PDB file of C-alpha atoms in Angstrom:
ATOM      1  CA  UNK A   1      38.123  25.510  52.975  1.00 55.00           C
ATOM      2  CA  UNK A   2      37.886  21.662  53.101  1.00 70.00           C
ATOM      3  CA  UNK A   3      35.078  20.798  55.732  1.00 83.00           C
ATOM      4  CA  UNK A   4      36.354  17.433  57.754  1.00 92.00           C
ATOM      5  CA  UNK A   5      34.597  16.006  60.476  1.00 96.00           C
ATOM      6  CA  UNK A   6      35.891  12.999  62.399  1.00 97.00           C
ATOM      7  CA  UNK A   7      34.306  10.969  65.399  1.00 98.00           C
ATOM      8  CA  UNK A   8      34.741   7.304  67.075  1.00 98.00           C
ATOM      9  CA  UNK A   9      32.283   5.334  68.904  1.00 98.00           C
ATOM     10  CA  UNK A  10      32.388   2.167  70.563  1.00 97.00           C
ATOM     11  CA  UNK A  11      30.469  -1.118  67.902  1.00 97.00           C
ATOM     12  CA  UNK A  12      27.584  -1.182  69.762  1.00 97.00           C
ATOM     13  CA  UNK A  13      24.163  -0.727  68.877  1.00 97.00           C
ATOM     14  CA  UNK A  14      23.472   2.665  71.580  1.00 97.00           C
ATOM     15  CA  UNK A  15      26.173   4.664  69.485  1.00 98.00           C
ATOM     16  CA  UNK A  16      24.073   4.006  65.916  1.00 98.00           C
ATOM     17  CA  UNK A  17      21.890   6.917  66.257  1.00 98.00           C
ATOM     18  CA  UNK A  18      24.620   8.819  68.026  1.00 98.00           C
ATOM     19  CA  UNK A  19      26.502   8.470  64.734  1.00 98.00           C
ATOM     20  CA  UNK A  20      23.191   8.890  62.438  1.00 98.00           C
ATOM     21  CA  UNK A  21      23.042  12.053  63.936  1.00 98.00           C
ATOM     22  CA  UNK A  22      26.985  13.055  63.440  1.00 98.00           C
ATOM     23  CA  UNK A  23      26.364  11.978  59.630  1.00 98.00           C
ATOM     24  CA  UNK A  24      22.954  14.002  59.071  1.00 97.00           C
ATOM     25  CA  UNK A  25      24.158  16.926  60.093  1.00 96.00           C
ATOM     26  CA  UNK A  26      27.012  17.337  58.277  1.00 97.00           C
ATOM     27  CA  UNK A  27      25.001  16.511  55.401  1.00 97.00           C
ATOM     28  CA  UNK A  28      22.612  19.201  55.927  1.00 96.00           C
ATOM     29  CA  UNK A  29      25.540  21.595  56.597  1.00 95.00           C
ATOM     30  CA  UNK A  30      26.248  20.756  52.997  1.00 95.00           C
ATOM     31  CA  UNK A  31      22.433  21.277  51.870  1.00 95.00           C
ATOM     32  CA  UNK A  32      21.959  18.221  51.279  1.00 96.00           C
ATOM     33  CA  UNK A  33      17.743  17.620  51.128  1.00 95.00           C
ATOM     34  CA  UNK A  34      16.139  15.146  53.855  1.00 95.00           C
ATOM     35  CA  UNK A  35      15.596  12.561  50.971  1.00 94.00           C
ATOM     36  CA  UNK A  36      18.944  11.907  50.112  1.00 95.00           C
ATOM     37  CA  UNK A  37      20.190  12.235  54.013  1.00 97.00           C
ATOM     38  CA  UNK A  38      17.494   9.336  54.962  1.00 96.00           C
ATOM     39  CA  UNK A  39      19.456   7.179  52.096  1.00 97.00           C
ATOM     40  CA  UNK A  40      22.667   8.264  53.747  1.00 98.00           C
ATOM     41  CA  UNK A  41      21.401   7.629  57.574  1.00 98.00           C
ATOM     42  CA  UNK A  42      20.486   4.133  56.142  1.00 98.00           C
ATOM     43  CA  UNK A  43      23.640   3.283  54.363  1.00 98.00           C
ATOM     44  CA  UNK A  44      25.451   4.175  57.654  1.00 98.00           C
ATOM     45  CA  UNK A  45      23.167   1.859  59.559  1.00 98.00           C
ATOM     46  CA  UNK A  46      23.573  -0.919  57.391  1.00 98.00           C
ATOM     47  CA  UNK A  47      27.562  -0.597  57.764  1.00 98.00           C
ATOM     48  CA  UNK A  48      27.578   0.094  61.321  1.00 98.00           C
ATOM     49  CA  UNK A  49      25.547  -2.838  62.447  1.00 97.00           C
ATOM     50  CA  UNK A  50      27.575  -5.203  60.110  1.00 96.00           C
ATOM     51  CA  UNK A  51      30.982  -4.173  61.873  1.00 97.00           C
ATOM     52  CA  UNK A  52      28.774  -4.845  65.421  1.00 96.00           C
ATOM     53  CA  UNK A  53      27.672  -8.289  64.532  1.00 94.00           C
ATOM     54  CA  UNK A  54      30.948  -9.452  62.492  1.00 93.00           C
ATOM     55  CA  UNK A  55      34.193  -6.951  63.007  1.00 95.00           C
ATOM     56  CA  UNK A  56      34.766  -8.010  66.633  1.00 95.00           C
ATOM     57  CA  UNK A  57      33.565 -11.918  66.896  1.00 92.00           C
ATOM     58  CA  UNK A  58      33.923 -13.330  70.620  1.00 87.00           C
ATOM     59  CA  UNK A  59      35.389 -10.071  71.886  1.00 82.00           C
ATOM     60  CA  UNK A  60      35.236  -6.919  73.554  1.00 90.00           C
ATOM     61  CA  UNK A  61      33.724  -4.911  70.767  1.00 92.00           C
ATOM     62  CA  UNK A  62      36.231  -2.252  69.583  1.00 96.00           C
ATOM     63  CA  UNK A  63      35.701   0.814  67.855  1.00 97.00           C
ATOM     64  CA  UNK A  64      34.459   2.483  64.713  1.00 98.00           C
ATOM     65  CA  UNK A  65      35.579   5.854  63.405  1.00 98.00           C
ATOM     66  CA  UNK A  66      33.674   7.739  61.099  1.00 98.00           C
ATOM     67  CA  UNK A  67      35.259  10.284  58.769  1.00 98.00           C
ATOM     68  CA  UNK A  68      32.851  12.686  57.102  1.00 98.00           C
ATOM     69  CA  UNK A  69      34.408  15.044  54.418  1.00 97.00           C
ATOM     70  CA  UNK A  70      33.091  17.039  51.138  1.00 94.00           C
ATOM     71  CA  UNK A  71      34.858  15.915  47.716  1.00 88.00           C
ATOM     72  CA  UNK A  72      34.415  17.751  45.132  1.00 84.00           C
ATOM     73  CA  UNK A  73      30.865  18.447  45.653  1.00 83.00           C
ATOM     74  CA  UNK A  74      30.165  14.973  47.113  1.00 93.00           C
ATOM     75  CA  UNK A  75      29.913  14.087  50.627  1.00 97.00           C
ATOM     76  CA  UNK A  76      32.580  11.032  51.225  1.00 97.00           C
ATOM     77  CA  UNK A  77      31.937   9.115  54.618  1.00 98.00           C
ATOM     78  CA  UNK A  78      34.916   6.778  55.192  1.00 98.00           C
ATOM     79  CA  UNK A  79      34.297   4.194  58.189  1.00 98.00           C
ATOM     80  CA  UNK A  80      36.588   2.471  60.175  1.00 98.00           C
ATOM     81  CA  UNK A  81      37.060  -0.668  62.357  1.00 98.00           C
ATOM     82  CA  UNK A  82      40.067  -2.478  63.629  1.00 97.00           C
ATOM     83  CA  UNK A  83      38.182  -5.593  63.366  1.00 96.00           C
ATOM     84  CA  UNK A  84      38.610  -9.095  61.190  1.00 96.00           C
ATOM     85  CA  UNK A  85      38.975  -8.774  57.540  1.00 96.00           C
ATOM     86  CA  UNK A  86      35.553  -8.078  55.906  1.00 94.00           C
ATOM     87  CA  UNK A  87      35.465  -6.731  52.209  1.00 94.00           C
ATOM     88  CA  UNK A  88      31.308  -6.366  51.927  1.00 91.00           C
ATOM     89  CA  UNK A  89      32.118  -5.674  48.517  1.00 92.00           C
ATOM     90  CA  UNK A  90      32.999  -9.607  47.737  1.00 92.00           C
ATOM     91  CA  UNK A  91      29.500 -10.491  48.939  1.00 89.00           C
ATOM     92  CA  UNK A  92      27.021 -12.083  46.298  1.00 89.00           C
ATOM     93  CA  UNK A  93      24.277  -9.690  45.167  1.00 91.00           C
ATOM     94  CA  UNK A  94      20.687 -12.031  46.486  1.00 91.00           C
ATOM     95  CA  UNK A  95      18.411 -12.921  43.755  1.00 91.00           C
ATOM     96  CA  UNK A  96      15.523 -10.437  44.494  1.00 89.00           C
ATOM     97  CA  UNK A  97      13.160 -11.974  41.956  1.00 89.00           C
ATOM     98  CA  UNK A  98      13.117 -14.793  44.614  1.00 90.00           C
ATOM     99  CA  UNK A  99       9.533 -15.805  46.828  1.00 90.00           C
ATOM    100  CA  UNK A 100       9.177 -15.940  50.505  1.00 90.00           C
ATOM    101  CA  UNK A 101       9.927 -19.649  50.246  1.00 89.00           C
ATOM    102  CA  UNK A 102      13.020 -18.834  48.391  1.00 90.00           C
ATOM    103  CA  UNK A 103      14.653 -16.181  49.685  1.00 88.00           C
ATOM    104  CA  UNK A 104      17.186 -16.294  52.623  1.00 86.00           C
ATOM    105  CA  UNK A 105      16.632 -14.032  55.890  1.00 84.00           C
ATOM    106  CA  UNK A 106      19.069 -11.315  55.620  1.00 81.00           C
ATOM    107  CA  UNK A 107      21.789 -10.174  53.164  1.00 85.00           C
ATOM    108  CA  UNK A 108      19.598  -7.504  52.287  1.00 95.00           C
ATOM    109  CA  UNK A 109      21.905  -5.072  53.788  1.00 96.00           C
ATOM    110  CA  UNK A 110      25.028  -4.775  51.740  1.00 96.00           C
ATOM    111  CA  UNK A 111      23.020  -4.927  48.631  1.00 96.00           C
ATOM    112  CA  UNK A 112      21.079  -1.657  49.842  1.00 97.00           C
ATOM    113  CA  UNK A 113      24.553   0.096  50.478  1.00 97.00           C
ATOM    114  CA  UNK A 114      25.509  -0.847  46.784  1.00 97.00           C
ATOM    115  CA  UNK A 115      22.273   0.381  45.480  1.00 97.00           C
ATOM    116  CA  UNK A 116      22.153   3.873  47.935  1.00 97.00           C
ATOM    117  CA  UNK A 117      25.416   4.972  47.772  1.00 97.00           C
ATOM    118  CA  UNK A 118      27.220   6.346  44.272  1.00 97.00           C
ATOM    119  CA  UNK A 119      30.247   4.943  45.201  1.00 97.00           C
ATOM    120  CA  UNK A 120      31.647   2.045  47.241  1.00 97.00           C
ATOM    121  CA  UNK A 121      35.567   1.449  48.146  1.00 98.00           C
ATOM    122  CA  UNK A 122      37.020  -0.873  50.413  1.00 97.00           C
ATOM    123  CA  UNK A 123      40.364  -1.317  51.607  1.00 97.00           C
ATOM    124  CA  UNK A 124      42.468  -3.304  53.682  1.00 97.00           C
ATOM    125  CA  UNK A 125      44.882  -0.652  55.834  1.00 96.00           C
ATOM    126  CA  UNK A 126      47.135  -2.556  57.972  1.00 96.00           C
ATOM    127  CA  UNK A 127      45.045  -4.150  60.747  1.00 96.00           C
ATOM    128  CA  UNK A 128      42.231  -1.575  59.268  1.00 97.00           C
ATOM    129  CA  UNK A 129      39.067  -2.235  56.974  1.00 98.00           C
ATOM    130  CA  UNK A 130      38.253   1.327  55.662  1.00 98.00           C
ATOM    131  CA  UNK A 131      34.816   1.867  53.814  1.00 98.00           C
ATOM    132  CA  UNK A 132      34.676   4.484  51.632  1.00 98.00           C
ATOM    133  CA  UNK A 133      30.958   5.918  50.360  1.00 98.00           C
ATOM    134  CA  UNK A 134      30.575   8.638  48.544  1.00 98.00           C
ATOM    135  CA  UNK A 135      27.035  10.500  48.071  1.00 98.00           C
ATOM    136  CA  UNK A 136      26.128  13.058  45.827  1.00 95.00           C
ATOM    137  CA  UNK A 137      23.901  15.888  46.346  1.00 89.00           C
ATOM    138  CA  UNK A 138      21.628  15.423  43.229  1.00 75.00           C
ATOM    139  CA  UNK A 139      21.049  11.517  41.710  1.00 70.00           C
TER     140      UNK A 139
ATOM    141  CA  UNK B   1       8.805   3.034  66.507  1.00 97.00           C
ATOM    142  CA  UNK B   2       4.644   2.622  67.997  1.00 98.00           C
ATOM    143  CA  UNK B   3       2.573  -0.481  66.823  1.00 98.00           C
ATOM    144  CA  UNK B   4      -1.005  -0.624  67.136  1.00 98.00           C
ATOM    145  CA  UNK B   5      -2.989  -3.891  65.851  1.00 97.00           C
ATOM    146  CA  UNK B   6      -6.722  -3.757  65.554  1.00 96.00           C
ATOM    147  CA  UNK B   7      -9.252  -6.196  64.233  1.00 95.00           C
ATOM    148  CA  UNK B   8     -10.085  -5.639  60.583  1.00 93.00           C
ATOM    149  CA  UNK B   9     -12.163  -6.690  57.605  1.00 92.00           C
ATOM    150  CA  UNK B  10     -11.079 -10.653  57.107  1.00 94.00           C
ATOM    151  CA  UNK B  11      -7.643  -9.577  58.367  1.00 97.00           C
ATOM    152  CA  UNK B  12      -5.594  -8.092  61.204  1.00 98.00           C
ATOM    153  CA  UNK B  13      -4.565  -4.417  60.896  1.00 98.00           C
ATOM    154  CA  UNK B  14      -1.140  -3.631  61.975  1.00 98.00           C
ATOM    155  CA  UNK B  15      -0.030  -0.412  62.003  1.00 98.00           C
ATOM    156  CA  UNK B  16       3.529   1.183  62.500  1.00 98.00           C
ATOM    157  CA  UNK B  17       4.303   4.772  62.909  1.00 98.00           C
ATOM    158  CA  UNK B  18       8.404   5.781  62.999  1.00 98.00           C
ATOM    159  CA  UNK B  19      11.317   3.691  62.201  1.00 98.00           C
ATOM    160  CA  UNK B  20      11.966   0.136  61.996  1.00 98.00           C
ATOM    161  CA  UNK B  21      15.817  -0.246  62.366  1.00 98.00           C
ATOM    162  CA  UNK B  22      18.519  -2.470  63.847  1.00 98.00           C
ATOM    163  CA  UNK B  23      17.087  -1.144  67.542  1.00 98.00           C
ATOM    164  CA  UNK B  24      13.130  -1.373  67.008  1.00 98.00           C
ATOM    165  CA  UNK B  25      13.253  -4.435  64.769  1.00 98.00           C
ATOM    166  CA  UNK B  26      13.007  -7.119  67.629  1.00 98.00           C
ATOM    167  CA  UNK B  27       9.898  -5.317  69.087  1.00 98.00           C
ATOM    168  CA  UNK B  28       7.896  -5.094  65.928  1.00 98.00           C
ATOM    169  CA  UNK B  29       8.816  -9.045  65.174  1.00 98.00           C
ATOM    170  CA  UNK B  30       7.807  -9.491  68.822  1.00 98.00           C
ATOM    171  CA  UNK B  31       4.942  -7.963  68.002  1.00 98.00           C
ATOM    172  CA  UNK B  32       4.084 -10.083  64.667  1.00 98.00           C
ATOM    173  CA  UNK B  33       5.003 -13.232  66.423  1.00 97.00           C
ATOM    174  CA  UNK B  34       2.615 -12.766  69.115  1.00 97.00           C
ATOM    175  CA  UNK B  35      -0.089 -12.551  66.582  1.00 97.00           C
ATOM    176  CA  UNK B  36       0.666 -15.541  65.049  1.00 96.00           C
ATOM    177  CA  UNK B  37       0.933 -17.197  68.246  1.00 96.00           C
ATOM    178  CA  UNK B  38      -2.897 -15.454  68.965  1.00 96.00           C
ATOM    179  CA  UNK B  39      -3.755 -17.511  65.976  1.00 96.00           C
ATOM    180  CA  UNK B  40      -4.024 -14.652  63.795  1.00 97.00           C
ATOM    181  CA  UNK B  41      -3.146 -15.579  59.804  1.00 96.00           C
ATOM    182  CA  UNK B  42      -3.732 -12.804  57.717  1.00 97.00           C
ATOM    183  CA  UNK B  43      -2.078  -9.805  58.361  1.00 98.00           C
ATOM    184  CA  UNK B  44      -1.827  -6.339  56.995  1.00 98.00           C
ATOM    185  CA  UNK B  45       0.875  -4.219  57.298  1.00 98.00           C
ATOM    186  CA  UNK B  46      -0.145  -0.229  57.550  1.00 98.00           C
ATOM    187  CA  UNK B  47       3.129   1.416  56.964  1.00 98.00           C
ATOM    188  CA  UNK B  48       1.252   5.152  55.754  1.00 98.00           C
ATOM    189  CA  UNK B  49       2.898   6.481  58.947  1.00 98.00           C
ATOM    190  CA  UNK B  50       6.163   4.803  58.780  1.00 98.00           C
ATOM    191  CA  UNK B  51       9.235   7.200  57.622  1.00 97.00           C
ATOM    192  CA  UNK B  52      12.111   4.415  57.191  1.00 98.00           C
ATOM    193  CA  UNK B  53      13.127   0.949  57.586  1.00 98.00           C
ATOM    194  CA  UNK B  54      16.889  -1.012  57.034  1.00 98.00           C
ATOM    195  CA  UNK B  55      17.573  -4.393  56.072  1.00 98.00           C
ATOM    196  CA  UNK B  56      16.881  -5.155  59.757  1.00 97.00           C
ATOM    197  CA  UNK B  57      13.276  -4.444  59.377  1.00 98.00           C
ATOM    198  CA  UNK B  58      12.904  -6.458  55.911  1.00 97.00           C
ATOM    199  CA  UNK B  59      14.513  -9.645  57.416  1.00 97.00           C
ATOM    200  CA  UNK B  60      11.865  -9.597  60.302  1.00 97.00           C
ATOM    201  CA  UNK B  61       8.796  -8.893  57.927  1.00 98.00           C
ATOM    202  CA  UNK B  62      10.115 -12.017  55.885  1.00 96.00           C
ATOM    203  CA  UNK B  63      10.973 -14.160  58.880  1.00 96.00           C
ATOM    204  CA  UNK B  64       7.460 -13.732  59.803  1.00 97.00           C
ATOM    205  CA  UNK B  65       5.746 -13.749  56.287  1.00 97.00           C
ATOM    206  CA  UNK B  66       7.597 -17.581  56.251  1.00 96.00           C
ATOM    207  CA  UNK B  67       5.929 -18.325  59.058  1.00 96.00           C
ATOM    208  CA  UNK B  68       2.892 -16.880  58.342  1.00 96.00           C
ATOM    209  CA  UNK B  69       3.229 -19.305  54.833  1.00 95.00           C
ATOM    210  CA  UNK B  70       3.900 -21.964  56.793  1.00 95.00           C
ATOM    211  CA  UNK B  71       0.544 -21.940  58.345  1.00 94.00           C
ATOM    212  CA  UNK B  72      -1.456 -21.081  55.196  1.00 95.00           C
ATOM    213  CA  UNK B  73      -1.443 -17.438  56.152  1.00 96.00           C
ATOM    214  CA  UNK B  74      -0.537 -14.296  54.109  1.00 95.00           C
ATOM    215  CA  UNK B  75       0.906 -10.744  55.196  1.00 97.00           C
ATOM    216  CA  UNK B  76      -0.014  -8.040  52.587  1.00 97.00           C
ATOM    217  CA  UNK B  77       0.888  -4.098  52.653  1.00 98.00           C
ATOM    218  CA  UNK B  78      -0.443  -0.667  52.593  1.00 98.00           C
ATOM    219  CA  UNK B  79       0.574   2.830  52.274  1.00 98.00           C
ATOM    220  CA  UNK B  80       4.336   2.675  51.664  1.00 98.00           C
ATOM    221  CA  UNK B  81       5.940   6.016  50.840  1.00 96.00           C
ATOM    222  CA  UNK B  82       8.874   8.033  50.674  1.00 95.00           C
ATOM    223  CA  UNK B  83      11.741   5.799  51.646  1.00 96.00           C
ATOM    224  CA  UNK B  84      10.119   2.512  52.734  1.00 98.00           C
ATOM    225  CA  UNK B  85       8.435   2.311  49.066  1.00 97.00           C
ATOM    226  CA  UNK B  86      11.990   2.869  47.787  1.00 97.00           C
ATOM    227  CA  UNK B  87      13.579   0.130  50.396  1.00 98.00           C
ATOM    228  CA  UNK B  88      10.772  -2.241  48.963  1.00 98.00           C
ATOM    229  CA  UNK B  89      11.346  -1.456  45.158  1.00 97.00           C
ATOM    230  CA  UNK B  90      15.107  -2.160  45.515  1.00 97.00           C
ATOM    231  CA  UNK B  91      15.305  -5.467  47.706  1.00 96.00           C
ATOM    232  CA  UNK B  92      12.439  -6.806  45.672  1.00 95.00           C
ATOM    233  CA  UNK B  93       9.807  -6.981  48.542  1.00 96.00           C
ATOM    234  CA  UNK B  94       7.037  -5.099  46.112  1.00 94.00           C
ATOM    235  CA  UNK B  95       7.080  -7.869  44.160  1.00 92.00           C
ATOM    236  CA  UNK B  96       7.042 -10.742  46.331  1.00 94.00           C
ATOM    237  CA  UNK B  97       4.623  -9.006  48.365  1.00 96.00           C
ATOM    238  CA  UNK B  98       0.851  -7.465  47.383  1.00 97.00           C
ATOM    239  CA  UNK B  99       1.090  -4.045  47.967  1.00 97.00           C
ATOM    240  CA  UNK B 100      -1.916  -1.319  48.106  1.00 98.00           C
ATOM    241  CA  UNK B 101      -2.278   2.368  48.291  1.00 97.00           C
ATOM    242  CA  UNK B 102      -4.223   2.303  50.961  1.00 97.00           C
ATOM    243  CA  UNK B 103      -5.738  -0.076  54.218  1.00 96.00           C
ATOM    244  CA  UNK B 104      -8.786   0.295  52.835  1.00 96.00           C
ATOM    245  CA  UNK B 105      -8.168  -1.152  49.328  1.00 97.00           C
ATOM    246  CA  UNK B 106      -5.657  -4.001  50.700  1.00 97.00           C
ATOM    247  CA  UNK B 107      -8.966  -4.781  52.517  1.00 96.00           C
ATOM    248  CA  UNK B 108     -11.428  -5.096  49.805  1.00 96.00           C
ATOM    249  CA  UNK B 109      -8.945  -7.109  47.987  1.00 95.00           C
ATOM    250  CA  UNK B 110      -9.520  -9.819  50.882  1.00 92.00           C
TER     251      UNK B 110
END
């Protein structure tokens, strides 16, 4: 059987670990090890806070849905908000051969999503940005 | 997240046991910027207890390590493991940054 596990939380910062915690177990339901579920538990941050700082600008913040399913032997997390247009995908890459001097503050983020994850999707779904990750067990 | 800070050999010794993430970020820059505020310019980071940090913890250790510059300061590392030496590797940090096995070393190197 399919395993399919689906939650929503308000984008704020007190339902982060709340969804951490929906993601890491599943994971471990799936055996994955605690190495690769830390990489996962960080991807997911790194997603969720973007969509708390830029889905809902000037707004109520609205929500965020998590989808957690296995796909052929990988574990797929698909996240959605009903918030602006954001593809994270289009973002530059930073230069991290930069110094201190050099180097921005922040945009460290997305690049760690690209780098932890095995594979990134994003779509536009109607008034919908859906994030697709996919993780497998072994790298 | 805990922080303790203790006097050390030609440096301050900051330690941080748990997590530095989008929630406990602000405290440990709070933390670092009250140091430099304290006058103190040379600090090291003891992250041998520390089991993860995001993007939000790397933009406050650079925020800070600016400022730090700024005032002819330095922040330098020990003890990364597991997934913060991983974090580091990937967004560059280990080489903008000297890193050392241990407090100790990062010490001597002073």
């Amino acid at each position: 059987m399919r395993r399919l596990s689906q939650k929503t939380w308000p984008a704020r910062l007190e339902s982060l670990y709340p969804s951490m915690d929906f993601v890491s177990s599943f994971a471990m339901g799936l055996g994955y090890d605690a190495g690769r579920i830390g990489e996962m538990e960080l991807v997911l941050e790194e997603v969720f806070v973007n969509i708390i700082k830029y889905a809902y600008p000037g707004k109520e913040p609205g929500d965020v849905t998590i989808t957690c399913s296995e796909d052929d032997g990988s574990l797929v997390l698909d996240v959605a908000d009903a918030g602006v247009p954001f593809d994270l995908l289009a973002a530059a890459d930073p230069d991290i051969t930069a110094g201190v001097d050099e180097r921005p503050v922040g945009g460290l983020g997305i690049y760690l999503i690209k780098k932890l994850a095995d594979d990134v999707q994003y779509r536009r779904d109607g008034t919908w940005n859906r994030l697709t990750l996919a993780f497998f067990k072994n790298r | 997240m805990e922080i303790t800070s203790e006097k050390g050999n030609g440096c301050t010794v900051v330690s941080v046991r748990g997590k530095i993430d989008a929630v406990t970020a602000p405290d440990f820059e709070k933390t670092l910027a009250g140091l430099l505020e304290r006058g103190e310019t040379v600090l090291l980071l003891n992250f041998a207890s520390l089991e993860y940090i995001s993007s939000a913890g790397l933009r406050s250790i650079l925020a800070m390590a600016k400022a730090l510059k700024a005032k002819g300061g330095k922040m330098l590392f020990a003890g990364l493991r597991g997934p913060v030496k991983e974090v580091f590797k990937i967004s560059g940090f280990e080489s903008i940054f000297k890193t050392f096995e241990t407090a100790e070393e990062a010490q001597a190197s002073l």
